[in-house]
Amino acid sequence: MECKNCELKQRQYYCVNCLRNHLRDFRLQTHHFSSDRKEHVARASRAFKSIESGRLLRAEIARVDHSLDQLADSLAKVRRDCESKRDRLRTLRESLAQRRRTLNAARLLPPQSQTLTKESQELSVLSQTIARARSGLVQELVEVFHVVEVGGRPAVGGRAGARGEWTVGGLVLPVPGDVRRYPPDHINAVITHTIHFLGLLTFYLGIKLPFEVSWSCKRFGVGMPWIGAGRGSESWANFHPSLSPPTDRWTSKHPLHLTSNPASTPSSPSSSPSRTPSASLADSEASEQTPAHGQNQSFTTGLAMLLYNVCYLAHSQGVEIPLSQAGDALSNLWAVCCSGELGRRSHSTTPLLLPPTPPSFTLDFAQVLQATAASPARAARIRPGRSAQEAGISRMRSERIVEEEDGWDVVDLGGEEGFG
């Protein structure tokens, strides 16, 4: 059916009387159900009162069980804490017992002064043993390189004796004033022998020299030898008073070889100059008059550095070499090998030496260089009463006399004393 007013389709339509009857029936049912509900609630309340005491008891039991669990956890935690503390206490007791044993053992030891005395004696014995071993190695080294003096004669009657010539490996090493009398090949060979002998000698004795030798092929003994002061905070060239302020000319490498053809000389291992150094003694004067970065390397300067190394080595072994004898390198090395203090002092073992060069070493490299570069003919014209120190500090003349012999130059420096 469809209502003509709202146009809604409904299954049934009730009249007012029917609705009133239905509402009355609903009210009666609701009142009846309400009475039943109240009756059931009352029954439940009465039944609940009979079991309330049991429920409360069970609740109390559950609460107590929960408390017991918490107490058990706390007890386990306390037990673990106690166990860790027992372990720590055991460790402390063991440490204390060990310290007591150590203290008792220390009380039984002799006084410290006696212990130090014993250690010092052992160190002294070891140093003496090392010194004897070094002396034996040096003697074998002298025999291998065959360092001997040939020629000469002893003093007989009123006649003065004559000194011979020192050789290494059968080759004569001349003093700087006699270098021009020998061919370049001879000079190169004998200087190479001397460098090897000096290198092994300083290795056996544990001595660090003021000037370091390097080789043009970057490998020991391969190529041409060069020499120069090492760089660094302990470098001799940085704090030696005789080289202050211009130290760059000594830290650069100088050749220890000669050549008759200047154009064929290899370049320095530490620098590449625009023109290769020639094998002339005249380069020594040129190197003193031009800046270090623009000058040719000087054989004379390198030879003076080698002689200075020998003099410092002799000083470290208790042999003092005067300036007048600094040019005779092999004779000085022989004196080092025969020294009574040989091998007792070193830079690597006790008693330790000061880094090169100490204040006790008074030989000035500038004087050695001037004496090495001086011409023997000019040195002979120096007045007999003039001391070597006065001759060493006099000003050089600007005149340069060049002599041609064996394909290389010789320079004449006025007012300076030379070797030989």
Short mmCIF file of C-alpha atoms in Angstrom, two decimals, residues 178-321:
data_model
loop_
_atom_site.label_atom_id
_atom_site.label_comp_id
_atom_site.label_asym_id
_atom_site.label_seq_id
_atom_site.Cartn_x
_atom_site.Cartn_y
_atom_site.Cartn_z
CA ASP A 178 150.39 17.02 -5.46
CA VAL A 179 147.08 16.05 -7.05
CA ARG A 180 148.00 17.65 -10.39
CA ARG A 181 151.00 15.32 -10.73
CA TYR A 182 148.75 12.30 -11.23
CA PRO A 183 146.30 11.53 -14.02
CA PRO A 184 142.58 11.88 -13.30
CA ASP A 185 141.98 8.13 -13.53
CA HIS A 186 144.53 7.51 -10.79
CA ILE A 187 142.99 10.19 -8.57
CA ASN A 188 139.47 8.85 -9.11
CA ALA A 189 140.51 5.28 -8.30
CA VAL A 190 142.47 6.10 -5.15
CA ILE A 191 139.76 8.45 -3.84
CA THR A 192 137.14 5.76 -4.44
CA HIS A 193 139.27 3.28 -2.47
CA THR A 194 139.65 5.84 0.30
CA ILE A 195 135.89 6.51 0.39
CA HIS A 196 135.14 2.79 0.71
CA PHE A 197 137.80 2.37 3.39
CA LEU A 198 136.49 5.37 5.34
CA GLY A 199 132.88 4.20 4.97
CA LEU A 200 133.60 0.73 6.34
CA LEU A 201 135.78 2.17 9.09
CA THR A 202 133.03 4.52 10.29
CA PHE A 203 130.47 1.69 10.01
CA TYR A 204 132.58 -0.57 12.22
CA LEU A 205 133.24 2.21 14.74
CA GLY A 206 129.66 3.55 14.72
CA ILE A 207 130.71 7.12 13.92
CA LYS A 208 128.55 9.69 12.08
CA LEU A 209 130.64 12.02 9.95
CA PRO A 210 129.92 15.72 9.35
CA PHE A 211 129.77 15.27 5.55
CA GLU A 212 127.87 12.46 3.84
CA VAL A 213 128.99 10.70 0.65
CA SER A 214 126.39 9.84 -1.99
CA TRP A 215 126.60 8.25 -5.42
CA SER A 216 125.28 9.49 -8.75
CA CYS A 217 123.35 6.25 -9.48
CA LYS A 218 121.50 6.40 -6.13
CA ARG A 219 123.08 3.08 -5.07
CA PHE A 220 126.05 2.57 -2.80
CA GLY A 221 129.28 2.31 -4.76
CA VAL A 222 127.58 2.72 -8.15
CA GLY A 223 128.40 5.81 -10.18
CA MET A 224 130.46 8.85 -9.23
CA PRO A 225 130.93 9.88 -5.58
CA TRP A 226 129.62 13.22 -4.33
CA ILE A 227 129.89 14.71 -0.86
CA GLY A 228 128.00 17.34 1.14
CA ALA A 229 126.68 18.13 4.59
CA GLY A 230 123.48 16.35 5.53
CA ARG A 231 120.28 18.29 6.20
CA GLY A 232 118.12 18.10 9.32
CA SER A 233 117.76 19.44 12.85
CA GLU A 234 120.98 17.70 13.93
CA SER A 235 122.88 18.43 10.74
CA TRP A 236 126.40 19.66 11.20
CA ALA A 237 125.88 22.32 8.55
CA ASN A 238 123.00 23.93 10.50
CA PHE A 239 124.82 24.78 13.70
CA HIS A 240 128.55 24.73 13.08
CA PRO A 241 129.86 28.23 13.87
CA SER A 242 132.44 28.24 11.09
CA LEU A 243 129.73 27.92 8.44
CA SER A 244 127.39 30.66 9.66
CA PRO A 245 125.59 32.21 7.87
CA PRO A 246 126.11 30.76 4.33
CA THR A 247 125.43 27.03 4.85
CA ASP A 248 123.71 26.29 1.52
CA ARG A 249 127.01 25.93 -0.31
CA TRP A 250 128.00 23.04 2.00
CA THR A 251 124.64 21.22 1.98
CA SER A 252 124.80 21.03 -1.83
CA LYS A 253 126.79 18.10 -3.20
CA HIS A 254 130.40 18.49 -4.38
CA PRO A 255 132.19 15.99 -6.66
CA LEU A 256 134.87 13.61 -5.46
CA HIS A 257 136.05 12.70 -8.95
CA LEU A 258 138.04 14.27 -11.76
CA THR A 259 137.53 14.21 -15.51
CA SER A 260 139.57 15.56 -18.39
CA ASN A 261 136.38 16.41 -20.32
CA PRO A 262 134.15 18.82 -18.35
CA ALA A 263 131.15 18.19 -20.61
CA SER A 264 131.05 14.48 -19.77
CA THR A 265 130.86 14.88 -15.98
CA PRO A 266 127.56 13.56 -14.59
CA SER A 267 125.28 15.88 -12.67
CA SER A 268 125.06 16.01 -8.90
CA PRO A 269 122.61 13.63 -7.22
CA SER A 270 120.99 16.52 -5.36
CA SER A 271 120.86 19.16 -8.10
CA SER A 272 120.94 19.59 -11.86
CA PRO A 273 123.16 22.60 -12.68
CA SER A 274 123.01 24.18 -16.10
CA ARG A 275 126.69 23.31 -16.70
CA THR A 276 128.29 20.15 -15.34
CA PRO A 277 131.23 20.70 -12.97
CA SER A 278 134.74 20.41 -14.37
CA ALA A 279 137.60 18.63 -12.66
CA SER A 280 139.66 21.75 -12.01
CA LEU A 281 141.04 22.99 -8.76
CA ALA A 282 140.15 26.48 -9.95
CA ASP A 283 136.46 25.80 -9.28
CA SER A 284 137.22 26.13 -5.58
CA GLU A 285 137.90 29.83 -5.99
CA ALA A 286 134.86 30.31 -8.22
CA SER A 287 132.60 28.61 -5.71
CA GLU A 288 133.66 31.08 -3.03
CA GLN A 289 132.88 34.11 -5.19
CA THR A 290 129.47 33.15 -6.64
CA PRO A 291 126.14 32.15 -5.01
CA ALA A 292 125.77 28.47 -4.12
CA HIS A 293 122.70 27.93 -6.32
CA GLY A 294 124.46 29.21 -9.44
CA GLN A 295 128.01 27.86 -9.05
CA ASN A 296 129.64 24.74 -10.37
CA GLN A 297 130.44 22.02 -7.88
CA SER A 298 134.11 22.03 -6.87
CA PHE A 299 136.33 19.00 -6.62
CA THR A 300 138.59 20.90 -4.26
CA THR A 301 135.71 21.61 -1.88
CA GLY A 302 134.67 17.95 -1.95
CA LEU A 303 138.25 16.87 -1.22
CA ALA A 304 138.38 19.32 1.70
CA MET A 305 135.16 17.82 3.05
CA LEU A 306 136.69 14.34 2.82
CA LEU A 307 139.80 15.50 4.69
CA TYR A 308 137.61 17.17 7.31
CA ASN A 309 135.73 13.89 7.81
CA VAL A 310 139.03 12.09 8.40
CA CYS A 311 140.12 14.71 10.95
CA TYR A 312 136.81 14.44 12.79
CA LEU A 313 137.03 10.65 12.82
CA ALA A 314 140.52 10.90 14.30
CA HIS A 315 139.23 13.32 16.97
CA SER A 316 136.44 10.90 17.91
CA GLN A 317 139.05 8.17 18.51
CA GLY A 318 141.35 10.32 20.61
CA VAL A 319 143.78 11.41 17.86
CA GLU A 320 144.15 15.16 17.29
CA ILE A 321 145.20 16.14 13.77
#
